[in-house]
Amino acid sequence: MKELKTMNFAFVGLGLMGGSIAKAIKQNVFESGTEVFKIGTCPAATSDSEKTSGKIFAMDVNEESLLKALNDKIIDERFSPLETDEMLEKADFVFICLYPKATLRFLLEHKEAFKPGSIVTDISGVKTLIAEKIFGEENSTSEKATQNGQSSVWRDDVDFILGHPMAGNEKEGYSGSDGKVFEGRNYILMPQKSNREENLCLMRELITKLGIKRIIETDYKTHDHKIAFTSQLCHVIASSLVDSAEDDKITAFGGGSYEDLTRIALINAPLWTELFLSNRKELLSMISSFEGSLSKIKNAIETENAAELNSILKSVREKRAEMGKI
Amino acid sequence: MKELKTMNFAFVGLGLMGGSIAKAIKQNVFESGTEVFKIGTCPAATSDSEKTSGKIFAMDVNEESLLKALNDKIIDERFSPLETDEMLEKADFVFICLYPKATLRFLLEHKEAFKPGSIVTDISGVKTLIAEKIFGEENSTSEKATQNGQSSVWRDDVDFILGHPMAGNEKEGYSGSDGKVFEGRNYILMPQKSNREENLCLMRELITKLGIKRIIETDYKTHDHKIAFTSQLCHVIASSLVDSAEDDKITAFGGGSYEDLTRIALINAPLWTELFLSNRKELLSMISSFEGSLSKIKNAIETENAAELNSILKSVREKRAEMGKI
C-alpha cells in the first residue's frame, strides 16, 4: 500500500487552487505528525520509517509564482512549461489545476508522460466535457456505453480520478492561495469503473487531510447538474445583482445582505465564462427555474397578495432551515 | 445639554431588534466607562456626576421576553401593553421596534402619551408609509409640501427621528437578539425640518456607541428607493433561489456560494411580506432591473457569446471591487 508521505506530488498550474492545495498538503501531509489512518476497506499502510519523504513539484507559466512558492518552502522543485514531462515522470500524485478545457488538453497532450502507476486528479468545475473525452460515454451508474462510438482513450496504468474541491475565495493566483480554504467544505469525487479502489482510498485520505468536512461521490453528469445550481447559477445571480446596481456607492445603504449576495461577483471573468459555456444547457435550465420562482414572488407582490407571499416565504424559511441540517 | 447616561430609554417591542438595541445600550451607554464625546457642532454635555443614572424600560406582548430581559439585567422595568402610556410618560428616549404598519399605528394612538421633550425613534425598514402620515408630504430636500393637502400631525414638543439600523440576523425574537450585531454596520437617519439639532446630535452619539461604522443621512424617499435594492431585492432573490432548489439536500453540493446567497432566506415571513408590500413600487422596479441584467447574461450564455460574457463579468468584477472601497 502506498503512503501519502512518501509520494511525490506534482502541480500542473500553481494558481489560487493549485497553490491552496499545495499549501494544505505541505502542512497536513508532510509537516503534521498525524498517523496515516485507515478509511473503510482501505488497506493499512505498511509502516516503514526508513522510506524517503516525498516532494512537491510545480509547473506554471508564471515563474514568479513558482519562485514565491519555492521561497515559501511550499514546493521543493519548480518546472517550466517545457519541463512538464520531466516533472510528470517523477510524480506519483498529479493535481491538474487548470481551467476545464486546458485540463482536457493537458491530459491528452501529456498522456504518455505520466509515470506508470501514478494517480492523476483534476479540480475542474465542469466534468462532462473532460470525462466523456477521457473515459468515453460512460458514467458510474451505467455499463460502459458505446452507443456514440466513444470509448476510453485513457491509459490503463495511470489512474485518473475526477475530483472537485468545493472551495475557493475571490482572490486570484498563487498570491491569493490559502491552505485553510478547504476546512469544513465539500469535495466531490466521481469514481469511474477504471479507478482502482486502493487509489480512491488514498485520494479520500488526502482529501480528509485537507480539512474537508464531507466527500460526495457521484457520477459526473449529476455533478454538472447540481453544480449548475449551487455554484454557476449563484455566480450568475451575484453578477446580475452587481450589474443592475444603479451605482457603485450603493453599499452605503447595505446591511450585509447585498454584500453577502455579491461577494462572489468579484469574479474571475475568463474562468467563469468558460465554466458557464461548458455547462451551458444545465445552467440555462437552472436560470429558467430560478426565473420561475422569482416571477412567482414578483407576481404576489404585484397583485398585493399578502397571503400567497407569506405562504411562499414561510415555506422558503422551512426549506432553507432543512438545508442547514445536512 | 442632555446626557445619554442620565436618560430613561423605553422599548416598544423587545424582539430581535429591540432586544439587540437594548443590549447594546445597556452595555455601551450604561456599563462602559467611555466619556460622552462631542460630535461636530453638538454642544458638550454638562458633566455632573451627581446626576441619577437613567433606566431601560420595555413593553412587549410577550411577557416571557420581558422576564428574560429583566433576568438578564438588560431592562430595569417591564410594562404590559395596557401599561404602555405609563412607560412613555417616564421615557426620555423611546425606540419603537415594531413592524412598519404597527409603528405608524402606535405613533398615532399613543401620540399624547409621550413625555414632553422626549426623543422618539423607530427602526422600520420602510419609511414613506410612516413619514408621510406623521410629517405630511415633506421630505428633507424640498420645502414643506402641501399639494396633497397633508401636513404634519405630529406634536411639536416630542421629537420623532426616522432611523433604520442596517443590521440583524436570521433569528427571531428577544432570544435571538445580540448587542453586537451593529458593529461595523450602517445606520440610516432621515432628519426632518422639525427635528432639533441637539436631539439629532444625541441620536448620532447613541448610534456611534452601538458600534455602527457609518451614519447615512438622507430623505425617506431615497431611503425606500435604495433599501428596495440593497435589502428587499436581496431577500426576494435569496427566497427565489431556495424556492427553485430541486430538493433540500442540495447543499451537499455547496461550496459556500449557495449558502451565502441564501442565508437571508431564513426569513421572517410576516415581517417581510409587509416590507415587500409597503415598498411595492420601488421593489417591483428593482426586480425588473435585476431581471434585465439576468436576461443579458442569460442571453450571452444562450448564444455562446464568450466575448460578451467575459466583458460583462469583467465589468461586474470592477464594479463590485469599487463597492468594497466605500
Short mmCIF file of N, CA, C and O in Angstrom, two decimals, chain A residues 166 172 185-186 188 216 225-226 229-230 235-237 239-259 262 265-267 269-270 273 280 288-291 293-294 296-298 301-302 304 310 313 316-317 319-320 322-323 326, chain B residues 166 172 185-186 188 216 225-226 229-230 235-237 239-259 262 265-267 269-270 273 280 288-291 293-294 296 298 301-302 304 310 313 316-317 319-320 322-323 326:
data_model
loop_
_atom_site.label_atom_id
_atom_site.label_comp_id
_atom_site.label_asym_id
_atom_site.label_seq_id
_atom_site.Cartn_x
_atom_site.Cartn_y
_atom_site.Cartn_z
N MET A 166 -14.95 21.88 -3.44
CA MET A 166 -15.94 22.96 -3.42
C MET A 166 -15.48 24.06 -2.47
O MET A 166 -16.10 24.30 -1.43
N GLU A 172 -7.11 35.95 -6.70
CA GLU A 172 -6.62 35.29 -7.92
C GLU A 172 -5.15 34.95 -7.77
O GLU A 172 -4.39 35.68 -7.13
N ARG A 185 -15.35 22.23 4.19
CA ARG A 185 -16.00 22.27 2.88
C ARG A 185 -16.35 20.88 2.34
O ARG A 185 -15.96 19.88 2.92
N ASN A 186 -17.01 20.87 1.18
CA ASN A 186 -17.33 19.63 0.48
C ASN A 186 -16.31 19.36 -0.63
O ASN A 186 -15.75 20.31 -1.20
N ILE A 188 -16.12 16.81 -4.11
CA ILE A 188 -16.88 15.85 -4.90
C ILE A 188 -15.93 14.94 -5.68
O ILE A 188 -15.01 15.43 -6.34
N ILE A 216 -18.45 13.81 -1.30
CA ILE A 216 -19.64 13.35 -2.01
C ILE A 216 -19.15 12.52 -3.18
O ILE A 216 -18.30 12.98 -3.96
N HIS A 225 -24.97 18.74 -13.18
CA HIS A 225 -26.35 19.18 -12.95
C HIS A 225 -26.45 19.95 -11.62
O HIS A 225 -26.99 21.05 -11.57
N LYS A 226 -25.91 19.39 -10.57
CA LYS A 226 -26.01 20.00 -9.24
C LYS A 226 -25.18 21.29 -9.16
O LYS A 226 -25.60 22.28 -8.55
N PHE A 229 -26.46 24.52 -10.37
CA PHE A 229 -27.34 25.23 -9.42
C PHE A 229 -26.56 25.87 -8.28
O PHE A 229 -26.62 27.08 -8.08
N THR A 230 -25.81 25.05 -7.54
CA THR A 230 -25.18 25.58 -6.31
C THR A 230 -24.03 26.53 -6.59
O THR A 230 -23.72 27.37 -5.76
N HIS A 235 -23.28 32.38 -9.20
CA HIS A 235 -22.37 33.38 -9.77
C HIS A 235 -23.09 34.25 -10.80
O HIS A 235 -22.81 35.45 -10.92
N VAL A 236 -24.01 33.66 -11.54
CA VAL A 236 -24.81 34.44 -12.50
C VAL A 236 -25.69 35.45 -11.74
O VAL A 236 -25.76 36.63 -12.12
N ILE A 237 -26.30 35.01 -10.66
CA ILE A 237 -27.17 35.89 -9.88
C ILE A 237 -26.38 37.02 -9.22
O ILE A 237 -26.76 38.20 -9.30
N SER A 239 -23.59 38.25 -10.15
CA SER A 239 -23.12 39.16 -11.21
C SER A 239 -24.26 40.05 -11.69
O SER A 239 -24.07 41.25 -11.91
N SER A 240 -25.46 39.48 -11.84
CA SER A 240 -26.61 40.27 -12.28
C SER A 240 -26.96 41.34 -11.24
O SER A 240 -27.35 42.45 -11.57
N LEU A 241 -26.80 40.97 -9.98
CA LEU A 241 -27.15 41.88 -8.89
C LEU A 241 -26.18 43.07 -8.84
O LEU A 241 -26.57 44.18 -8.48
N VAL A 242 -24.95 42.83 -9.20
CA VAL A 242 -23.98 43.94 -9.27
C VAL A 242 -24.24 44.74 -10.55
O VAL A 242 -24.28 45.97 -10.53
N ASP A 243 -24.47 44.02 -11.64
CA ASP A 243 -24.72 44.71 -12.92
C ASP A 243 -25.92 45.65 -12.81
O ASP A 243 -25.91 46.74 -13.36
N SER A 244 -26.95 45.23 -12.07
CA SER A 244 -28.17 46.04 -12.01
C SER A 244 -28.12 47.16 -10.97
O SER A 244 -29.07 47.94 -10.86
N ALA A 245 -27.05 47.25 -10.22
CA ALA A 245 -26.92 48.34 -9.22
C ALA A 245 -26.83 49.67 -9.94
O ALA A 245 -26.10 49.80 -10.92
N GLU A 246 -27.56 50.69 -9.44
CA GLU A 246 -27.56 51.95 -10.18
C GLU A 246 -26.23 52.68 -10.07
O GLU A 246 -25.90 53.49 -10.93
N ASP A 247 -25.47 52.41 -9.04
CA ASP A 247 -24.12 52.99 -8.94
C ASP A 247 -23.29 52.15 -7.99
O ASP A 247 -23.80 51.25 -7.34
N ASP A 248 -21.99 52.45 -7.93
CA ASP A 248 -21.11 51.63 -7.08
C ASP A 248 -20.99 52.20 -5.66
O ASP A 248 -20.12 51.81 -4.90
N LYS A 249 -21.91 53.11 -5.33
CA LYS A 249 -21.93 53.66 -3.95
C LYS A 249 -23.07 53.03 -3.14
O LYS A 249 -23.32 53.41 -2.01
N ILE A 250 -23.75 52.07 -3.74
CA ILE A 250 -24.96 51.53 -3.14
C ILE A 250 -24.72 50.85 -1.79
O ILE A 250 -25.60 50.81 -0.94
N THR A 251 -23.50 50.33 -1.58
CA THR A 251 -23.25 49.62 -0.32
C THR A 251 -23.27 50.54 0.89
O THR A 251 -23.29 50.06 2.02
N ALA A 252 -23.30 51.87 0.67
CA ALA A 252 -23.50 52.78 1.80
C ALA A 252 -24.85 52.50 2.44
O ALA A 252 -25.07 52.79 3.62
N PHE A 253 -25.76 51.92 1.67
CA PHE A 253 -27.08 51.57 2.18
C PHE A 253 -27.19 50.07 2.47
O PHE A 253 -28.28 49.54 2.60
N GLY A 254 -26.08 49.40 2.54
CA GLY A 254 -26.09 47.95 2.72
C GLY A 254 -26.17 47.54 4.17
O GLY A 254 -25.67 48.25 5.05
N GLY A 255 -26.81 46.42 4.40
CA GLY A 255 -26.93 45.91 5.76
C GLY A 255 -26.30 44.54 5.88
O GLY A 255 -26.58 43.81 6.82
N GLY A 256 -25.47 44.18 4.91
CA GLY A 256 -24.82 42.87 4.97
C GLY A 256 -25.39 41.92 3.93
O GLY A 256 -24.65 41.10 3.37
N SER A 257 -26.69 42.04 3.64
CA SER A 257 -27.31 41.11 2.69
C SER A 257 -26.70 41.29 1.30
O SER A 257 -26.25 40.34 0.66
N TYR A 258 -26.70 42.52 0.83
CA TYR A 258 -26.19 42.78 -0.51
C TYR A 258 -24.71 42.38 -0.61
O TYR A 258 -24.29 41.78 -1.60
N GLU A 259 -23.97 42.69 0.44
CA GLU A 259 -22.55 42.34 0.45
C GLU A 259 -22.37 40.81 0.37
O GLU A 259 -21.54 40.32 -0.39
N THR A 262 -23.22 39.36 -3.09
CA THR A 262 -22.41 39.77 -4.26
C THR A 262 -20.92 39.56 -4.08
O THR A 262 -20.15 39.94 -4.95
N ALA A 265 -19.30 37.98 -6.88
CA ALA A 265 -19.26 38.74 -8.14
C ALA A 265 -17.87 39.33 -8.36
O ALA A 265 -17.60 39.90 -9.42
N LEU A 266 -16.99 39.19 -7.37
CA LEU A 266 -15.57 39.51 -7.57
C LEU A 266 -15.01 38.31 -8.35
O LEU A 266 -14.26 37.50 -7.86
N ILE A 267 -15.45 38.26 -9.59
CA ILE A 267 -15.38 37.02 -10.36
C ILE A 267 -14.17 37.01 -11.30
O ILE A 267 -13.76 38.06 -11.80
N ALA A 269 -13.27 36.54 -14.60
CA ALA A 269 -14.10 36.57 -15.82
C ALA A 269 -13.78 35.47 -16.83
O ALA A 269 -14.69 34.76 -17.28
N PRO A 270 -12.51 35.26 -17.23
CA PRO A 270 -12.25 34.22 -18.24
C PRO A 270 -12.62 32.82 -17.74
O PRO A 270 -13.19 32.02 -18.47
N THR A 273 -16.49 32.52 -17.58
CA THR A 273 -17.03 32.49 -18.95
C THR A 273 -16.94 31.05 -19.46
O THR A 273 -17.91 30.50 -20.01
N ARG A 280 -23.47 24.83 -20.36
CA ARG A 280 -24.49 25.75 -20.85
C ARG A 280 -25.93 25.25 -20.67
O ARG A 280 -26.77 25.95 -20.12
N SER A 288 -33.63 29.33 -15.82
CA SER A 288 -35.08 29.37 -16.09
C SER A 288 -35.88 29.00 -14.87
O SER A 288 -36.91 29.63 -14.56
N SER A 289 -35.41 27.99 -14.16
CA SER A 289 -36.12 27.56 -12.97
C SER A 289 -36.10 28.66 -11.90
O SER A 289 -37.12 28.94 -11.25
N PHE A 290 -34.95 29.31 -11.75
CA PHE A 290 -34.86 30.45 -10.81
C PHE A 290 -35.78 31.58 -11.25
O PHE A 290 -36.50 32.17 -10.42
N GLU A 291 -35.80 31.87 -12.53
CA GLU A 291 -36.67 32.94 -13.05
C GLU A 291 -38.14 32.64 -12.74
O GLU A 291 -38.93 33.55 -12.46
N SER A 293 -39.29 30.95 -10.11
CA SER A 293 -39.54 31.25 -8.69
C SER A 293 -39.60 32.75 -8.46
O SER A 293 -40.43 33.25 -7.69
N LEU A 294 -38.71 33.48 -9.12
CA LEU A 294 -38.68 34.94 -8.98
C LEU A 294 -40.00 35.55 -9.47
O LEU A 294 -40.58 36.43 -8.83
N LYS A 296 -42.89 34.11 -9.58
CA LYS A 296 -43.97 33.75 -8.66
C LYS A 296 -44.02 34.76 -7.50
O LYS A 296 -45.09 35.26 -7.15
N ILE A 297 -42.86 35.08 -6.95
CA ILE A 297 -42.80 36.05 -5.84
C ILE A 297 -43.16 37.45 -6.36
O ILE A 297 -43.93 38.18 -5.73
N LYS A 298 -42.62 37.80 -7.53
CA LYS A 298 -42.90 39.11 -8.11
C LYS A 298 -44.41 39.28 -8.33
O LYS A 298 -44.99 40.33 -8.04
N ILE A 301 -46.27 40.04 -5.23
CA ILE A 301 -46.07 41.45 -4.81
C ILE A 301 -46.91 42.37 -5.70
O ILE A 301 -47.59 43.27 -5.22
N GLU A 302 -46.85 42.11 -7.01
CA GLU A 302 -47.60 42.93 -7.97
C GLU A 302 -49.10 42.95 -7.65
O GLU A 302 -49.74 44.00 -7.68
N GLU A 304 -50.41 42.30 -4.84
CA GLU A 304 -50.60 42.57 -3.40
C GLU A 304 -51.27 41.40 -2.68
O GLU A 304 -52.11 41.61 -1.81
N ASN A 310 -46.82 35.48 1.99
CA ASN A 310 -46.49 34.95 3.31
C ASN A 310 -46.30 33.44 3.25
O ASN A 310 -45.37 32.90 3.87
N LEU A 313 -42.94 32.61 1.51
CA LEU A 313 -41.79 32.93 2.36
C LEU A 313 -41.67 31.96 3.54
O LEU A 313 -40.58 31.59 3.94
N VAL A 316 -40.24 28.80 2.20
CA VAL A 316 -38.83 29.04 1.89
C VAL A 316 -37.99 28.95 3.17
O VAL A 316 -36.93 28.32 3.20
N ARG A 317 -38.48 29.57 4.24
CA ARG A 317 -37.75 29.51 5.50
C ARG A 317 -37.58 28.07 5.98
O ARG A 317 -36.49 27.66 6.39
N LYS A 319 -37.66 25.32 4.17
CA LYS A 319 -36.77 24.58 3.25
C LYS A 319 -35.31 24.94 3.53
O LYS A 319 -34.44 24.07 3.57
N ARG A 320 -35.06 26.22 3.72
CA ARG A 320 -33.67 26.65 3.96
C ARG A 320 -33.17 26.13 5.31
O ARG A 320 -31.99 25.78 5.45
N GLU A 322 -34.07 23.35 6.68
CA GLU A 322 -33.80 21.93 6.44
C GLU A 322 -32.42 21.77 5.79
O GLU A 322 -31.66 20.88 6.14
N MET A 323 -32.10 22.66 4.84
CA MET A 323 -30.81 22.61 4.15
C MET A 323 -29.64 22.77 5.13
O MET A 323 -28.58 22.21 4.93
N ILE A 326 -27.99 19.45 6.85
CA ILE A 326 -27.14 18.38 6.28
C ILE A 326 -25.68 18.79 6.28
O ILE A 326 -25.34 19.91 6.53
N MET B 166 -29.08 49.20 9.82
CA MET B 166 -28.93 48.19 8.76
C MET B 166 -28.20 46.98 9.32
O MET B 166 -27.06 46.69 8.94
N GLU B 172 -35.07 34.99 15.48
CA GLU B 172 -36.32 35.71 15.74
C GLU B 172 -36.49 35.94 17.24
O GLU B 172 -36.10 35.11 18.05
N ARG B 185 -21.63 48.16 11.06
CA ARG B 185 -22.76 48.29 10.14
C ARG B 185 -23.11 49.75 9.83
O ARG B 185 -22.54 50.66 10.40
N ASN B 186 -24.07 49.92 8.93
CA ASN B 186 -24.60 51.25 8.58
C ASN B 186 -25.88 51.53 9.36
O ASN B 186 -26.63 50.62 9.69
N ILE B 188 -29.12 54.38 8.99
CA ILE B 188 -29.64 55.47 8.16
C ILE B 188 -30.54 56.37 9.00
O ILE B 188 -31.42 55.87 9.71
N ILE B 216 -25.64 57.25 7.62
CA ILE B 216 -26.02 57.85 6.36
C ILE B 216 -27.21 58.76 6.65
O ILE B 216 -28.18 58.32 7.26
N HIS B 225 -36.08 53.92 -1.76
CA HIS B 225 -35.57 53.55 -3.08
C HIS B 225 -34.31 52.68 -2.96
O HIS B 225 -34.22 51.62 -3.58
N LYS B 226 -33.37 53.10 -2.15
CA LYS B 226 -32.10 52.37 -2.02
C LYS B 226 -32.29 51.03 -1.30
O LYS B 226 -31.68 50.03 -1.68
N PHE B 229 -33.42 48.02 -3.11
CA PHE B 229 -32.35 47.30 -3.81
C PHE B 229 -31.46 46.50 -2.86
O PHE B 229 -31.35 45.29 -2.99
N THR B 230 -30.84 47.19 -1.89
CA THR B 230 -29.83 46.50 -1.06
C THR B 230 -30.44 45.50 -0.09
O THR B 230 -29.76 44.57 0.32
N HIS B 235 -33.56 39.88 -0.45
CA HIS B 235 -34.40 38.88 0.21
C HIS B 235 -35.30 38.16 -0.80
O HIS B 235 -35.54 36.96 -0.67
N VAL B 236 -35.76 38.88 -1.80
CA VAL B 236 -36.57 38.25 -2.86
C VAL B 236 -35.71 37.23 -3.63
O VAL B 236 -36.14 36.11 -3.91
N ILE B 237 -34.48 37.63 -3.95
CA ILE B 237 -33.58 36.74 -4.71
C ILE B 237 -33.22 35.50 -3.90
O ILE B 237 -33.29 34.37 -4.39
N SER B 239 -34.84 34.17 -1.50
CA SER B 239 -36.03 33.32 -1.36
C SER B 239 -36.31 32.56 -2.65
O SER B 239 -36.65 31.37 -2.63
N SER B 240 -36.14 33.23 -3.79
CA SER B 240 -36.36 32.56 -5.08
C SER B 240 -35.36 31.44 -5.29
O SER B 240 -35.67 30.39 -5.85
N LEU B 241 -34.14 31.69 -4.83
CA LEU B 241 -33.07 30.70 -5.01
C LEU B 241 -33.33 29.45 -4.15
O LEU B 241 -32.98 28.34 -4.56
N VAL B 242 -33.94 29.63 -3.01
CA VAL B 242 -34.30 28.46 -2.19
C VAL B 242 -35.54 27.80 -2.79
O VAL B 242 -35.60 26.58 -2.93
N ASP B 243 -36.50 28.62 -3.20
CA ASP B 243 -37.73 28.09 -3.79
C ASP B 243 -37.41 27.22 -5.00
O ASP B 243 -38.03 26.19 -5.22
N SER B 244 -36.43 27.64 -5.81
CA SER B 244 -36.17 26.92 -7.06
C SER B 244 -35.24 25.71 -6.88
O SER B 244 -34.98 24.99 -7.84
N ALA B 245 -34.75 25.47 -5.67
CA ALA B 245 -33.90 24.29 -5.44
C ALA B 245 -34.71 23.02 -5.62
O ALA B 245 -35.84 22.94 -5.13
N GLU B 246 -34.15 22.03 -6.31
CA GLU B 246 -34.95 20.84 -6.59
C GLU B 246 -35.21 20.00 -5.34
O GLU B 246 -36.17 19.25 -5.28
N ASP B 247 -34.35 20.12 -4.33
CA ASP B 247 -34.60 19.45 -3.06
C ASP B 247 -33.81 20.14 -1.96
O ASP B 247 -33.00 21.02 -2.23
N ASP B 248 -34.06 19.72 -0.71
CA ASP B 248 -33.37 20.39 0.40
C ASP B 248 -32.07 19.69 0.78
O ASP B 248 -31.51 19.94 1.84
N LYS B 249 -31.58 18.82 -0.13
CA LYS B 249 -30.28 18.16 0.10
C LYS B 249 -29.19 18.80 -0.77
O LYS B 249 -28.06 18.33 -0.82
N ILE B 250 -29.56 19.85 -1.48
CA ILE B 250 -28.67 20.43 -2.47
C ILE B 250 -27.36 20.96 -1.89
O ILE B 250 -26.33 20.99 -2.55
N THR B 251 -27.39 21.37 -0.60
CA THR B 251 -26.17 21.94 -0.02
C THR B 251 -25.05 20.92 0.14
O THR B 251 -23.92 21.30 0.42
N ALA B 252 -25.36 19.63 -0.07
CA ALA B 252 -24.28 18.64 -0.09
C ALA B 252 -23.33 18.96 -1.23
O ALA B 252 -22.16 18.58 -1.20
N PHE B 253 -23.82 19.67 -2.23
CA PHE B 253 -23.00 20.06 -3.37
C PHE B 253 -22.58 21.54 -3.28
O PHE B 253 -22.20 22.14 -4.26
N GLY B 254 -22.73 22.11 -2.12
CA GLY B 254 -22.44 23.53 -1.97
C GLY B 254 -20.98 23.81 -1.69
O GLY B 254 -20.29 23.00 -1.08
N GLY B 255 -20.54 24.95 -2.16
CA GLY B 255 -19.16 25.35 -1.93
C GLY B 255 -19.09 26.66 -1.16
O GLY B 255 -18.07 27.32 -1.16
N GLY B 256 -20.20 27.04 -0.55
CA GLY B 256 -20.20 28.29 0.21
C GLY B 256 -21.02 29.36 -0.47
O GLY B 256 -21.67 30.17 0.18
N SER B 257 -21.01 29.38 -1.81
CA SER B 257 -21.73 30.44 -2.54
C SER B 257 -23.23 30.33 -2.28
O SER B 257 -23.88 31.30 -1.89
N TYR B 258 -23.76 29.15 -2.50
CA TYR B 258 -25.20 28.97 -2.32
C TYR B 258 -25.60 29.28 -0.87
O TYR B 258 -26.62 29.94 -0.63
N GLU B 259 -24.80 28.83 0.06
CA GLU B 259 -25.08 29.06 1.48
C GLU B 259 -25.09 30.57 1.77
O GLU B 259 -25.98 31.07 2.45
N THR B 262 -28.14 32.39 0.31
CA THR B 262 -29.48 32.04 0.80
C THR B 262 -29.64 32.12 2.31
O THR B 262 -30.69 31.75 2.83
N ALA B 265 -32.61 33.82 3.42
CA ALA B 265 -33.89 33.18 3.11
C ALA B 265 -34.48 32.51 4.36
O ALA B 265 -35.60 32.03 4.35
N LEU B 266 -33.70 32.50 5.44
CA LEU B 266 -34.25 32.11 6.75
C LEU B 266 -35.03 33.33 7.22
O LEU B 266 -34.66 34.05 8.13
N ILE B 267 -36.13 33.55 6.53
CA ILE B 267 -36.81 34.83 6.55
C ILE B 267 -37.99 34.84 7.52
O ILE B 267 -38.64 33.82 7.73
N ALA B 269 -41.37 35.55 7.71
CA ALA B 269 -42.37 35.69 6.63
C ALA B 269 -43.35 36.86 6.82
O ALA B 269 -43.53 37.67 5.90
N PRO B 270 -44.00 37.01 7.98
CA PRO B 270 -44.97 38.12 8.10
C PRO B 270 -44.30 39.49 7.97
O PRO B 270 -44.84 40.39 7.33
N THR B 273 -43.25 40.04 4.27
CA THR B 273 -44.44 40.25 3.45
C THR B 273 -44.85 41.71 3.56
O THR B 273 -45.13 42.38 2.54
N ARG B 280 -43.81 48.41 -2.42
CA ARG B 280 -44.12 47.63 -3.61
C ARG B 280 -43.58 48.21 -4.91
O ARG B 280 -42.91 47.53 -5.69
N SER B 288 -37.42 44.25 -11.70
CA SER B 288 -37.36 44.34 -13.16
C SER B 288 -35.96 44.66 -13.64
O SER B 288 -35.48 44.09 -14.63
N SER B 289 -35.31 45.55 -12.94
CA SER B 289 -33.97 45.93 -13.34
C SER B 289 -33.01 44.74 -13.17
O SER B 289 -32.17 44.46 -14.04
N PHE B 290 -33.18 43.99 -12.08
CA PHE B 290 -32.37 42.78 -11.88
C PHE B 290 -32.66 41.75 -12.98
O PHE B 290 -31.74 41.15 -13.55
N GLU B 291 -33.93 41.58 -13.30
CA GLU B 291 -34.31 40.63 -14.36
C GLU B 291 -33.65 41.02 -15.69
O GLU B 291 -33.26 40.16 -16.48
N SER B 293 -30.71 42.54 -16.09
CA SER B 293 -29.30 42.13 -16.05
C SER B 293 -29.17 40.63 -16.19
O SER B 293 -28.27 40.12 -16.87
N LEU B 294 -30.07 39.88 -15.52
CA LEU B 294 -30.04 38.42 -15.60
C LEU B 294 -30.27 37.96 -17.05
O LEU B 294 -29.57 37.07 -17.55
N LYS B 296 -29.62 39.61 -19.75
CA LYS B 296 -28.44 39.97 -20.56
C LYS B 296 -27.39 38.87 -20.45
O LYS B 296 -26.83 38.42 -21.46
N LYS B 298 -27.93 35.74 -19.35
CA LYS B 298 -28.53 34.51 -19.88
C LYS B 298 -28.42 34.47 -21.41
O LYS B 298 -28.08 33.45 -22.01
N ILE B 301 -25.04 33.58 -22.60
CA ILE B 301 -24.78 32.13 -22.44
C ILE B 301 -25.52 31.36 -23.53
O ILE B 301 -24.95 30.47 -24.17
N GLU B 302 -26.78 31.72 -23.75
CA GLU B 302 -27.60 31.05 -24.77
C GLU B 302 -26.94 31.12 -26.14
O GLU B 302 -26.91 30.13 -26.87
N GLU B 304 -23.89 31.60 -26.75
CA GLU B 304 -22.47 31.22 -26.63
C GLU B 304 -21.54 32.36 -27.01
O GLU B 304 -20.51 32.15 -27.66
N ASN B 310 -17.59 37.51 -21.14
CA ASN B 310 -16.35 37.89 -20.48
C ASN B 310 -16.33 39.38 -20.16
O ASN B 310 -15.89 39.80 -19.09
N LEU B 313 -18.73 40.11 -17.22
CA LEU B 313 -18.18 39.64 -15.94
C LEU B 313 -17.00 40.49 -15.49
O LEU B 313 -16.82 40.75 -14.30
N VAL B 316 -18.40 43.64 -14.09
CA VAL B 316 -19.03 43.33 -12.81
C VAL B 316 -17.97 43.24 -11.71
O VAL B 316 -18.14 43.79 -10.62
N ARG B 317 -16.87 42.57 -12.01
CA ARG B 317 -15.81 42.45 -11.01
C ARG B 317 -15.29 43.83 -10.61
O ARG B 317 -15.09 44.13 -9.43
N LYS B 319 -16.83 46.74 -10.85
CA LYS B 319 -17.86 47.49 -10.12
C LYS B 319 -17.96 47.00 -8.67
O LYS B 319 -18.04 47.80 -7.73
N ARG B 320 -17.91 45.68 -8.49
CA ARG B 320 -18.01 45.13 -7.14
C ARG B 320 -16.78 45.49 -6.30
O ARG B 320 -16.89 45.74 -5.09
N GLU B 322 -15.05 48.18 -6.62
CA GLU B 322 -15.25 49.60 -6.29
C GLU B 322 -16.18 49.72 -5.07
O GLU B 322 -15.95 50.51 -4.17
N MET B 323 -17.23 48.91 -5.06
CA MET B 323 -18.19 48.93 -3.94
C MET B 323 -17.52 48.58 -2.62
O MET B 323 -17.90 49.09 -1.58
N ILE B 326 -15.99 51.60 -0.33
CA ILE B 326 -16.66 52.63 0.46
C ILE B 326 -17.06 52.10 1.83
O ILE B 326 -16.99 50.93 2.10
#
